[in-house]
Amino acid sequence: MIKEKLAKIKSGKLSAKENIENFLKLIKEKNNEINAFIYVNKDAVKQAEIIDKKIKQGKAGKLAGLAIAVKSNINVIDMPITCASKTLENYYGVFDSDVIKRIKQEDGIIIGMTNMDEFAAGITGESSYFGPTINPSCPERVPGGSSSGSAAAVAAGMCDIALGSDTGGSIRNPASNCGIVGIKPSYGRVSRYGLIDLSMSFDQIGPLCKDVFGCALMLEIIAGKSDYDSISYDRPVEKYADFKKINKIKIGLSPDFEKLCKDKRIYNLIKSCAEKLAKKTNSEIKNINLKYVDLAVQTYYPIVYVEFFSGTRKLDGRKYGSKIEDNCGEEVLRRIIGGKEISKAEYHGTYYRKALSVKDLIKKDFDNAFKDVDIIISPVTPSLPPKLGDKINPEKAYAFDAFTIPANLAGICSGVVKAGEVDNVPIGLQIFAPAFREKLLFDVMKECEDLNI
Ligand code: GLN
């Protein structure tokens, strides 16, 4: 666990170099099979040696010696930033994203770049140009996407903490399928500078880890205003990793989520977790109304298609990599063509504008709900993850995000911890908190983790 590991490193019982070497050995043994990493940092051991010196001098940062895996759509200088696409196969980062600068300042070591769905557009982790990622916790099912490699690297013990990005569920979905912890911060909590866009009005970078402490510590470091990202908000970043006990809160459950949950075993598990949490924290469970939440998927995709189309116009083969339309996979092409179509003048207002107004309705739904409750609990997915290699049509694939997309539409924060298993498949518990209430979110996630539910 991260807290204990940091104490060991600080006291000299484990050196940064040993920590990195242990991971590199495991990556060598397991990565061929799991395919979590696209690239491993050749200088990691050398960098660890430098950090060991700093530790001895008592000058090391908060992440000193930890191995951090990074999704391949987050720029890191001199590492391949491929977005798991042939389009950017040979593209290397020429600068560090804001989040990477902050991690390096705190002496975290970037151990490698992880596999993902191409351009973060996916739900299964299978659409990478570099081949599918395997779910270490349940190899016959998909690991989830799009941050498949980041979740798999954590679940397989190949790094301490990983970074993913979440536009409609890409951190929470694989966290759930792999049985680990992940959080999507509130929109604007973390700088997007250096993140390659899927959809700029939803994308957020966030951490994945085996424990809540690791995610909380990482968010503390990467959160905050940046001059390079005008939508990053200037809100104080609290000490997320100093957990406070939860007492007497109001926990919301929504019959609207229950109705949408196709596998009742999943909903029952989530409900019983909510009841255990309420009992432990002397809290009350209230039913809340989220009447527009069933429109989330239909609202999200037109916006993503249009923004993705716009964001990929720079990938015309002149400055970055090769021309995207000539080199991308089916799902990426579908979004480019779809986004181009929706943006046409004759459709002005028909799809995109309408989607934006429904987005507001969903946001209002949550604003109202949070007048009655402090947090809301839901499943992460409406059914078990697909079997690896199963062919599913786009409509079915998109439906897997029905419970995660609402947080992106509303701009609020949302985290996942393991709830249990159904048919030996890990199932995550999703907790929503109001925008910029990450401290409350982490405190609740920690209670859930301690409950061992
Ligand atoms: N699965 C969703 C999509 O394909 C979400 C992706 C993400 O969060 N990056 O758009």
Short mmCIF file of C-alpha atoms and ligand atoms in Angstrom, two decimals:
data_model
loop_
_atom_site.label_atom_id
_atom_site.label_comp_id
_atom_site.label_asym_id
_atom_site.label_seq_id
_atom_site.Cartn_x
_atom_site.Cartn_y
_atom_site.Cartn_z
CA MET A 1 0.00 0.00 0.00
CA ILE A 2 1.28 3.45 -0.92
CA LYS A 3 1.46 5.02 2.53
CA GLU A 4 3.54 2.13 3.89
CA LYS A 5 5.70 2.06 0.78
CA LEU A 6 6.50 5.78 1.13
CA ALA A 7 7.46 5.27 4.79
CA LYS A 8 9.77 2.40 3.79
CA ILE A 9 11.43 4.53 1.14
CA LYS A 10 11.81 7.47 3.48
CA SER A 11 13.38 5.36 6.21
CA GLY A 12 15.81 3.73 3.79
CA LYS A 13 14.33 0.23 4.11
CA LEU A 14 13.57 0.32 0.39
CA SER A 15 15.51 2.47 -2.05
CA ALA A 16 13.91 4.21 -5.00
CA LYS A 17 16.22 2.17 -7.20
CA GLU A 18 15.08 -1.13 -5.69
CA ASN A 19 11.47 -0.09 -6.05
CA ILE A 20 11.92 0.72 -9.73
CA GLU A 21 13.97 -2.41 -10.40
CA ASN A 22 11.28 -4.60 -8.83
CA PHE A 23 8.68 -3.10 -11.15
CA LEU A 24 10.89 -3.38 -14.21
CA LYS A 25 11.43 -7.06 -13.47
CA LEU A 26 7.70 -7.64 -13.20
CA ILE A 27 7.02 -5.65 -16.37
CA LYS A 28 9.56 -7.83 -18.17
CA GLU A 29 7.84 -10.97 -16.91
CA LYS A 30 4.24 -9.95 -17.40
CA ASN A 31 3.89 -7.20 -19.96
CA ASN A 32 4.06 -9.48 -22.98
CA GLU A 33 0.93 -11.15 -21.77
CA ILE A 34 -0.95 -8.17 -20.27
CA ASN A 35 0.13 -5.49 -22.76
CA ALA A 36 -0.38 -2.70 -20.24
CA PHE A 37 2.70 -0.74 -21.32
CA ILE A 38 3.45 0.48 -24.83
CA TYR A 39 6.78 1.89 -23.72
CA VAL A 40 9.04 1.50 -20.71
CA ASN A 41 11.33 4.33 -19.57
CA LYS A 42 14.92 3.27 -20.21
CA ASP A 43 16.26 5.91 -17.84
CA ALA A 44 14.06 5.00 -14.87
CA VAL A 45 16.84 3.35 -12.85
CA LYS A 46 19.22 6.27 -13.40
CA GLN A 47 16.50 8.70 -12.34
CA ALA A 48 15.86 6.58 -9.23
CA GLU A 49 19.52 6.81 -8.27
CA ILE A 50 19.34 10.60 -8.36
CA ILE A 51 16.23 10.52 -6.20
CA ASP A 52 17.92 8.19 -3.72
CA LYS A 53 20.55 10.86 -3.21
CA LYS A 54 17.86 13.45 -2.55
CA ILE A 55 16.18 11.12 -0.07
CA LYS A 56 19.45 10.71 1.84
CA GLN A 57 19.82 14.49 1.99
CA GLY A 58 16.24 14.83 3.25
CA LYS A 59 15.31 16.91 0.21
CA ALA A 60 12.98 14.54 -1.61
CA GLY A 61 9.38 15.32 -2.64
CA LYS A 62 6.08 13.71 -1.72
CA LEU A 63 6.22 11.01 -4.40
CA ALA A 64 9.89 10.21 -3.93
CA GLY A 65 10.77 6.92 -5.54
CA LEU A 66 7.29 5.89 -6.61
CA ALA A 67 6.77 4.42 -10.09
CA ILE A 68 4.14 6.31 -12.05
CA ALA A 69 2.62 4.91 -15.25
CA VAL A 70 1.18 7.43 -17.72
CA LYS A 71 -1.57 7.04 -20.31
CA SER A 72 -0.24 7.51 -23.83
CA ASN A 73 -2.29 10.66 -24.49
CA ILE A 74 -0.49 12.73 -21.83
CA ASN A 75 2.64 14.46 -23.08
CA VAL A 76 5.91 13.48 -21.43
CA ILE A 77 9.13 14.81 -22.88
CA ASP A 78 11.07 12.25 -24.95
CA MET A 79 8.51 9.48 -24.58
CA PRO A 80 6.24 8.19 -27.37
CA ILE A 81 2.86 9.92 -27.16
CA THR A 82 1.01 7.65 -29.53
CA CYS A 83 -2.58 7.77 -28.24
CA ALA A 84 -2.25 4.07 -29.15
CA SER A 85 -2.75 5.03 -32.80
CA LYS A 86 -0.77 4.36 -35.96
CA THR A 87 -1.32 8.06 -36.66
CA LEU A 88 1.15 9.05 -33.94
CA GLU A 89 3.22 5.88 -33.96
CA ASN A 90 6.52 7.74 -34.14
CA TYR A 91 5.60 10.90 -32.28
CA TYR A 92 7.66 11.76 -29.19
CA GLY A 93 6.68 14.33 -26.58
CA VAL A 94 8.54 17.62 -26.82
CA PHE A 95 7.35 19.00 -23.49
CA ASP A 96 5.96 17.87 -20.15
CA SER A 97 2.25 18.25 -19.46
CA ASP A 98 1.40 20.27 -16.35
CA VAL A 99 0.58 17.06 -14.43
CA ILE A 100 3.94 15.53 -15.39
CA LYS A 101 5.83 18.65 -14.31
CA ARG A 102 4.14 18.43 -10.94
CA ILE A 103 4.87 14.72 -10.55
CA LYS A 104 8.53 15.24 -11.42
CA GLN A 105 8.77 18.14 -8.96
CA GLU A 106 7.66 15.72 -6.25
CA ASP A 107 10.21 13.12 -7.38
CA GLY A 108 7.80 10.58 -8.85
CA ILE A 109 9.47 8.45 -11.55
CA ILE A 110 7.68 7.95 -14.86
CA ILE A 111 8.05 4.22 -15.45
CA GLY A 112 6.38 4.09 -18.85
CA MET A 113 3.54 4.93 -21.19
CA THR A 114 0.43 2.79 -21.05
CA ASN A 115 -1.82 1.16 -23.60
CA MET A 116 -5.31 2.57 -24.23
CA ASP A 117 -8.20 2.65 -26.66
CA GLU A 118 -7.12 4.62 -29.71
CA PHE A 119 -7.39 8.36 -28.95
CA ALA A 120 -9.25 7.48 -25.73
CA ALA A 121 -12.35 6.66 -27.77
CA GLY A 122 -13.53 3.36 -26.40
CA ILE A 123 -14.79 1.29 -23.57
CA THR A 124 -13.05 -2.09 -23.80
CA GLY A 125 -9.31 -1.42 -24.16
CA GLU A 126 -9.29 -3.44 -27.37
CA SER A 127 -9.04 -0.72 -30.02
CA SER A 128 -5.34 0.05 -29.59
CA TYR A 129 -3.06 -0.13 -32.61
CA PHE A 130 -0.69 -2.00 -30.27
CA GLY A 131 -3.19 -4.75 -29.51
CA PRO A 132 -5.68 -5.26 -26.69
CA THR A 133 -4.86 -4.93 -22.99
CA ILE A 134 -5.62 -7.98 -20.84
CA ASN A 135 -7.46 -7.63 -17.54
CA PRO A 136 -5.12 -9.01 -14.85
CA SER A 137 -8.01 -9.46 -12.40
CA CYS A 138 -10.28 -11.28 -14.83
CA PRO A 139 -8.49 -12.31 -18.03
CA GLU A 140 -11.57 -13.58 -19.86
CA ARG A 141 -13.27 -10.16 -19.66
CA VAL A 142 -12.07 -6.86 -21.11
CA PRO A 143 -10.11 -4.58 -18.74
CA GLY A 144 -12.30 -1.65 -19.74
CA GLY A 145 -11.34 1.57 -21.43
CA SER A 146 -10.14 3.75 -22.50
CA SER A 147 -7.42 3.90 -19.78
CA SER A 148 -7.00 0.11 -20.05
CA GLY A 149 -3.22 -0.03 -19.71
CA SER A 150 -3.14 2.31 -16.71
CA ALA A 151 -5.70 0.19 -14.84
CA ALA A 152 -4.06 -3.09 -15.85
CA ALA A 153 -0.59 -1.84 -14.86
CA VAL A 154 -1.92 -0.99 -11.38
CA ALA A 155 -3.93 -4.20 -11.02
CA ALA A 156 -0.98 -6.36 -12.09
CA GLY A 157 1.33 -4.57 -9.63
CA MET A 158 3.52 -3.13 -12.40
CA CYS A 159 3.55 0.42 -10.98
CA ASP A 160 2.55 2.31 -7.83
CA ILE A 161 0.11 4.82 -9.30
CA ALA A 162 -1.09 5.47 -12.85
CA LEU A 163 -2.58 8.45 -14.64
CA GLY A 164 -5.58 8.07 -16.90
CA SER A 165 -7.97 10.46 -18.58
CA ASP A 166 -11.73 10.44 -18.25
CA THR A 167 -14.09 12.02 -20.78
CA GLY A 168 -17.09 9.81 -20.19
CA GLY A 169 -15.80 7.13 -17.85
CA SER A 170 -12.37 6.13 -19.07
CA ILE A 171 -10.81 6.09 -15.60
CA ARG A 172 -13.78 4.70 -13.70
CA ASN A 173 -14.75 1.98 -16.14
CA PRO A 174 -11.37 0.19 -16.21
CA ALA A 175 -10.91 0.80 -12.46
CA SER A 176 -14.18 -1.07 -11.93
CA ASN A 177 -13.37 -3.94 -14.32
CA CYS A 178 -9.89 -4.41 -12.85
CA GLY A 179 -11.03 -4.09 -9.21
CA ILE A 180 -8.99 -1.01 -8.29
CA VAL A 181 -9.56 2.63 -7.27
CA GLY A 182 -9.89 5.54 -9.71
CA ILE A 183 -11.20 9.07 -9.70
CA LYS A 184 -12.42 11.57 -12.22
CA PRO A 185 -11.85 15.01 -10.74
CA SER A 186 -14.31 17.88 -11.19
CA TYR A 187 -14.00 19.61 -14.55
CA GLY A 188 -11.29 22.24 -14.20
CA ARG A 189 -9.72 20.71 -11.08
CA VAL A 190 -6.66 19.45 -13.00
CA SER A 191 -4.90 21.24 -15.83
CA ARG A 192 -5.45 19.68 -19.25
CA TYR A 193 -2.33 21.30 -20.65
CA GLY A 194 -0.46 18.54 -22.45
CA LEU A 195 -3.39 16.14 -22.63
CA ILE A 196 -4.39 15.26 -26.19
CA ASP A 197 -8.10 16.03 -26.47
CA LEU A 198 -10.87 13.59 -26.97
CA SER A 199 -13.49 16.15 -26.06
CA MET A 200 -12.16 19.32 -24.49
CA SER A 201 -15.24 20.26 -22.52
CA PHE A 202 -15.26 16.91 -20.67
CA ASP A 203 -11.67 15.61 -20.49
CA GLN A 204 -9.99 15.41 -17.11
CA ILE A 205 -6.80 13.66 -16.04
CA GLY A 206 -7.03 11.59 -12.87
CA PRO A 207 -5.25 8.89 -10.86
CA LEU A 208 -5.70 5.12 -10.60
CA CYS A 209 -4.20 3.10 -7.76
CA LYS A 210 -4.79 0.02 -5.64
CA ASP A 211 -5.73 2.21 -2.68
CA VAL A 212 -7.62 5.41 -1.96
CA PHE A 213 -4.58 6.97 -0.28
CA GLY A 214 -2.52 6.72 -3.49
CA CYS A 215 -5.25 8.38 -5.56
CA ALA A 216 -5.77 11.09 -2.95
CA LEU A 217 -2.07 11.87 -2.72
CA MET A 218 -1.69 11.98 -6.48
CA LEU A 219 -4.66 14.30 -6.93
CA GLU A 220 -3.27 16.62 -4.25
CA ILE A 221 -0.16 16.96 -6.40
CA ILE A 222 -1.65 17.31 -9.86
CA ALA A 223 -4.67 19.49 -8.97
CA GLY A 224 -4.77 23.26 -9.10
CA LYS A 225 -4.78 26.24 -11.37
CA SER A 226 -2.36 26.49 -14.26
CA ASP A 227 -1.63 29.52 -16.40
CA TYR A 228 -1.53 27.19 -19.39
CA ASP A 229 -5.12 26.00 -19.04
CA SER A 230 -7.68 28.77 -18.89
CA ILE A 231 -10.44 26.47 -17.63
CA SER A 232 -8.42 25.19 -14.68
CA TYR A 233 -10.06 26.77 -11.64
CA ASP A 234 -8.34 28.68 -8.92
CA ARG A 235 -9.75 26.75 -5.99
CA PRO A 236 -7.70 25.72 -2.98
CA VAL A 237 -6.47 22.14 -3.12
CA GLU A 238 -7.15 20.46 0.20
CA LYS A 239 -5.10 17.72 1.83
CA TYR A 240 -7.07 14.89 0.29
CA ALA A 241 -4.87 12.17 1.76
CA ASP A 242 -5.48 13.29 5.38
CA PHE A 243 -8.73 11.44 5.75
CA LYS A 244 -11.47 12.60 8.07
CA LYS A 245 -14.10 10.24 9.47
CA ILE A 246 -17.50 10.56 7.89
CA ASN A 247 -20.42 10.97 10.23
CA LYS A 248 -24.12 11.52 9.59
CA ILE A 249 -24.23 12.34 5.95
CA LYS A 250 -27.05 11.87 3.49
CA ILE A 251 -26.40 9.23 0.85
CA GLY A 252 -28.44 9.38 -2.33
CA LEU A 253 -29.58 6.36 -4.31
CA SER A 254 -31.54 6.94 -7.47
CA PRO A 255 -34.33 4.70 -8.77
CA ASP A 256 -33.45 6.21 -12.16
CA PHE A 257 -30.07 4.45 -12.06
CA GLU A 258 -31.73 1.30 -10.76
CA LYS A 259 -34.10 1.24 -13.73
CA LEU A 260 -31.19 1.57 -16.17
CA CYS A 261 -29.14 -1.19 -14.53
CA LYS A 262 -29.62 -4.28 -16.67
CA ASP A 263 -27.96 -6.76 -14.32
CA LYS A 264 -29.89 -6.68 -11.07
CA ARG A 265 -27.08 -8.52 -9.26
CA ILE A 266 -24.90 -5.46 -9.82
CA TYR A 267 -27.50 -3.07 -8.47
CA ASN A 268 -28.19 -5.23 -5.43
CA LEU A 269 -24.50 -5.35 -4.62
CA ILE A 270 -24.23 -1.56 -4.87
CA LYS A 271 -27.32 -1.06 -2.75
CA SER A 272 -26.01 -3.34 -0.02
CA CYS A 273 -22.68 -1.44 -0.04
CA ALA A 274 -24.58 1.82 0.39
CA GLU A 275 -26.46 0.31 3.32
CA LYS A 276 -23.24 -0.89 4.97
CA LEU A 277 -21.70 2.54 4.49
CA ALA A 278 -24.75 4.22 5.98
CA LYS A 279 -24.65 1.93 9.00
CA LYS A 280 -20.95 2.47 9.60
CA THR A 281 -21.16 6.25 9.33
CA ASN A 282 -24.56 6.79 11.04
CA SER A 283 -25.82 8.13 7.76
CA GLU A 284 -29.18 8.20 6.12
CA ILE A 285 -30.08 6.86 2.67
CA LYS A 286 -32.43 8.95 0.58
CA ASN A 287 -33.94 8.30 -2.81
CA ILE A 288 -33.23 11.03 -5.29
CA ASN A 289 -34.67 11.94 -8.62
CA LEU A 290 -32.39 12.14 -11.67
CA LYS A 291 -35.04 12.30 -14.32
CA TYR A 292 -32.84 13.18 -17.29
CA VAL A 293 -30.06 10.75 -16.55
CA ASP A 294 -31.40 8.25 -19.10
CA LEU A 295 -30.54 10.79 -21.82
CA ALA A 296 -26.87 10.97 -20.83
CA VAL A 297 -25.49 8.71 -23.55
CA GLN A 298 -27.45 10.37 -26.37
CA THR A 299 -26.40 13.77 -25.08
CA TYR A 300 -22.73 12.98 -24.68
CA TYR A 301 -21.93 11.46 -28.07
CA PRO A 302 -22.93 14.33 -30.41
CA ILE A 303 -20.83 16.70 -28.29
CA VAL A 304 -17.87 14.31 -28.26
CA TYR A 305 -18.12 13.68 -32.00
CA VAL A 306 -18.09 17.41 -32.81
CA GLU A 307 -15.30 18.29 -30.39
CA PHE A 308 -13.21 15.30 -31.46
CA PHE A 309 -13.63 16.19 -35.13
CA SER A 310 -12.47 19.71 -34.34
CA GLY A 311 -9.59 18.56 -32.11
CA THR A 312 -8.22 16.15 -34.72
CA ARG A 313 -7.99 18.72 -37.54
CA LYS A 314 -4.38 19.37 -36.56
CA LEU A 315 -3.58 15.70 -37.31
CA ASP A 316 -3.37 16.28 -41.05
CA GLY A 317 0.07 14.74 -41.42
CA ARG A 318 1.96 18.02 -41.64
CA LYS A 319 3.13 18.70 -38.12
CA TYR A 320 2.19 15.67 -36.04
CA GLY A 321 2.48 12.07 -37.24
CA SER A 322 0.48 11.02 -40.28
CA LYS A 323 -2.97 11.96 -41.53
CA ILE A 324 -5.46 10.60 -39.04
CA GLU A 325 -8.18 9.55 -41.50
CA ASP A 326 -5.69 7.38 -43.39
CA ASN A 327 -4.32 5.64 -40.34
CA CYS A 328 -6.93 5.34 -37.63
CA GLY A 329 -9.23 2.51 -36.62
CA GLU A 330 -12.94 2.16 -37.17
CA GLU A 331 -14.24 3.91 -34.03
CA VAL A 332 -12.00 6.95 -34.45
CA LEU A 333 -13.04 7.29 -38.09
CA ARG A 334 -16.71 6.97 -37.14
CA ARG A 335 -16.35 9.91 -34.75
CA ILE A 336 -14.49 12.06 -37.27
CA ILE A 337 -17.05 11.47 -40.02
CA GLY A 338 -19.94 11.79 -37.57
CA GLY A 339 -18.53 14.97 -36.06
CA LYS A 340 -18.02 16.49 -39.51
CA GLU A 341 -21.61 15.67 -40.45
CA ILE A 342 -23.11 17.08 -37.23
CA SER A 343 -21.08 20.29 -37.58
CA LYS A 344 -22.47 21.03 -41.05
CA ALA A 345 -24.34 24.30 -41.36
CA GLU A 346 -27.62 22.67 -42.37
CA TYR A 347 -27.72 20.82 -39.07
CA HIS A 348 -26.99 23.94 -37.10
CA GLY A 349 -28.73 23.65 -33.80
CA THR A 350 -30.30 20.29 -34.52
CA TYR A 351 -27.91 18.00 -32.71
CA TYR A 352 -25.07 19.86 -31.05
CA ARG A 353 -27.10 22.73 -29.59
CA LYS A 354 -29.81 20.36 -28.47
CA ALA A 355 -27.24 18.16 -26.78
CA LEU A 356 -25.83 21.19 -24.97
CA SER A 357 -29.25 22.08 -23.59
CA VAL A 358 -29.90 18.54 -22.37
CA LYS A 359 -26.45 18.66 -20.77
CA ASP A 360 -27.68 21.65 -18.75
CA LEU A 361 -30.78 19.74 -17.69
CA ILE A 362 -28.67 16.87 -16.41
CA LYS A 363 -26.45 19.31 -14.55
CA LYS A 364 -29.53 20.85 -12.95
CA ASP A 365 -30.73 17.36 -11.99
CA PHE A 366 -27.52 16.88 -10.00
CA ASP A 367 -27.61 20.43 -8.56
CA ASN A 368 -31.08 19.72 -7.22
CA ALA A 369 -30.16 16.28 -5.93
CA PHE A 370 -27.21 17.73 -4.03
CA LYS A 371 -29.60 20.04 -2.17
CA ASP A 372 -30.98 16.88 -0.53
CA VAL A 373 -27.96 14.61 -0.25
CA ASP A 374 -24.20 14.93 0.22
CA ILE A 375 -23.13 12.16 -2.11
CA ILE A 376 -24.79 9.83 -4.61
CA ILE A 377 -24.00 6.16 -5.09
CA SER A 378 -24.47 4.17 -8.30
CA PRO A 379 -22.96 1.24 -10.18
CA VAL A 380 -20.21 1.96 -12.70
CA THR A 381 -21.66 -0.14 -15.52
CA PRO A 382 -25.18 -1.43 -16.16
CA SER A 383 -23.97 -4.97 -16.92
CA LEU A 384 -20.87 -7.16 -16.63
CA PRO A 385 -17.99 -6.17 -18.92
CA PRO A 386 -17.96 -7.90 -22.31
CA LYS A 387 -15.89 -11.02 -22.85
CA LEU A 388 -12.54 -10.32 -24.48
CA GLY A 389 -12.88 -10.43 -28.27
CA ASP A 390 -16.69 -10.25 -28.30
CA LYS A 391 -17.92 -8.10 -31.15
CA ILE A 392 -20.30 -5.45 -29.84
CA ASN A 393 -21.97 -2.79 -31.95
CA PRO A 394 -21.39 0.93 -31.16
CA GLU A 395 -24.81 1.38 -29.61
CA LYS A 396 -24.20 -1.43 -27.11
CA ALA A 397 -20.65 -0.27 -26.43
CA TYR A 398 -21.79 3.31 -25.77
CA ALA A 399 -24.42 2.05 -23.32
CA PHE A 400 -21.69 0.81 -20.96
CA ASP A 401 -20.97 4.42 -20.05
CA ALA A 402 -24.55 5.27 -19.09
CA PHE A 403 -23.63 5.67 -15.39
CA THR A 404 -20.26 7.36 -15.76
CA ILE A 405 -21.09 9.96 -18.44
CA PRO A 406 -23.47 11.95 -16.18
CA ALA A 407 -20.55 13.11 -14.00
CA ASN A 408 -18.75 14.49 -17.05
CA LEU A 409 -21.89 16.21 -18.30
CA ALA A 410 -22.46 17.79 -14.89
CA GLY A 411 -18.77 18.65 -14.34
CA ILE A 412 -18.82 17.02 -10.89
CA CYS A 413 -16.30 14.64 -9.34
CA SER A 414 -16.76 10.92 -9.09
CA GLY A 415 -14.70 8.01 -7.79
CA VAL A 416 -14.73 4.24 -7.91
CA VAL A 417 -13.77 1.67 -5.29
CA LYS A 418 -14.24 -2.07 -5.47
CA ALA A 419 -17.70 -3.17 -4.31
CA GLY A 420 -17.26 -6.90 -4.68
CA GLU A 421 -17.67 -9.49 -7.39
CA VAL A 422 -20.47 -10.93 -9.48
CA ASP A 423 -19.62 -14.27 -11.17
CA ASN A 424 -16.00 -13.69 -10.12
CA VAL A 425 -15.92 -10.42 -12.10
CA PRO A 426 -14.81 -7.34 -10.11
CA ILE A 427 -17.56 -4.75 -9.71
CA GLY A 428 -16.93 -1.12 -8.81
CA LEU A 429 -18.99 1.17 -6.63
CA GLN A 430 -19.32 4.70 -8.00
CA ILE A 431 -19.62 7.72 -5.70
CA PHE A 432 -20.56 11.18 -7.02
CA ALA A 433 -19.86 14.37 -5.06
CA PRO A 434 -20.58 17.98 -6.04
CA ALA A 435 -18.06 19.91 -8.11
CA PHE A 436 -14.85 20.66 -6.18
CA ARG A 437 -15.86 18.51 -3.22
CA GLU A 438 -13.03 16.03 -3.80
CA LYS A 439 -12.17 16.08 -0.10
CA LEU A 440 -15.62 14.74 0.80
CA LEU A 441 -15.40 12.24 -2.06
CA PHE A 442 -12.08 10.84 -0.84
CA ASP A 443 -13.25 10.66 2.77
CA VAL A 444 -16.27 8.61 1.69
CA MET A 445 -14.14 6.42 -0.61
CA LYS A 446 -11.80 5.76 2.31
CA GLU A 447 -14.73 4.67 4.51
CA CYS A 448 -15.80 2.27 1.77
CA GLU A 449 -12.29 0.89 1.44
CA ASP A 450 -12.04 0.38 5.22
CA LEU A 451 -15.39 -1.40 5.22
CA ASN A 452 -13.84 -3.88 2.86
CA ILE A 453 -17.02 -4.02 0.86
N1 GLN B 1 -16.14 5.35 -23.60
C1 GLN B 1 -16.35 6.76 -23.73
C2 GLN B 1 -16.06 7.17 -25.15
O1 GLN B 1 -15.73 6.33 -25.91
C3 GLN B 1 -15.48 7.51 -22.79
C4 GLN B 1 -14.10 7.65 -23.21
C5 GLN B 1 -13.26 8.39 -22.23
O2 GLN B 1 -13.68 8.67 -21.11
N2 GLN B 1 -12.09 8.79 -22.68
O3 GLN B 1 -16.15 8.30 -25.51
#
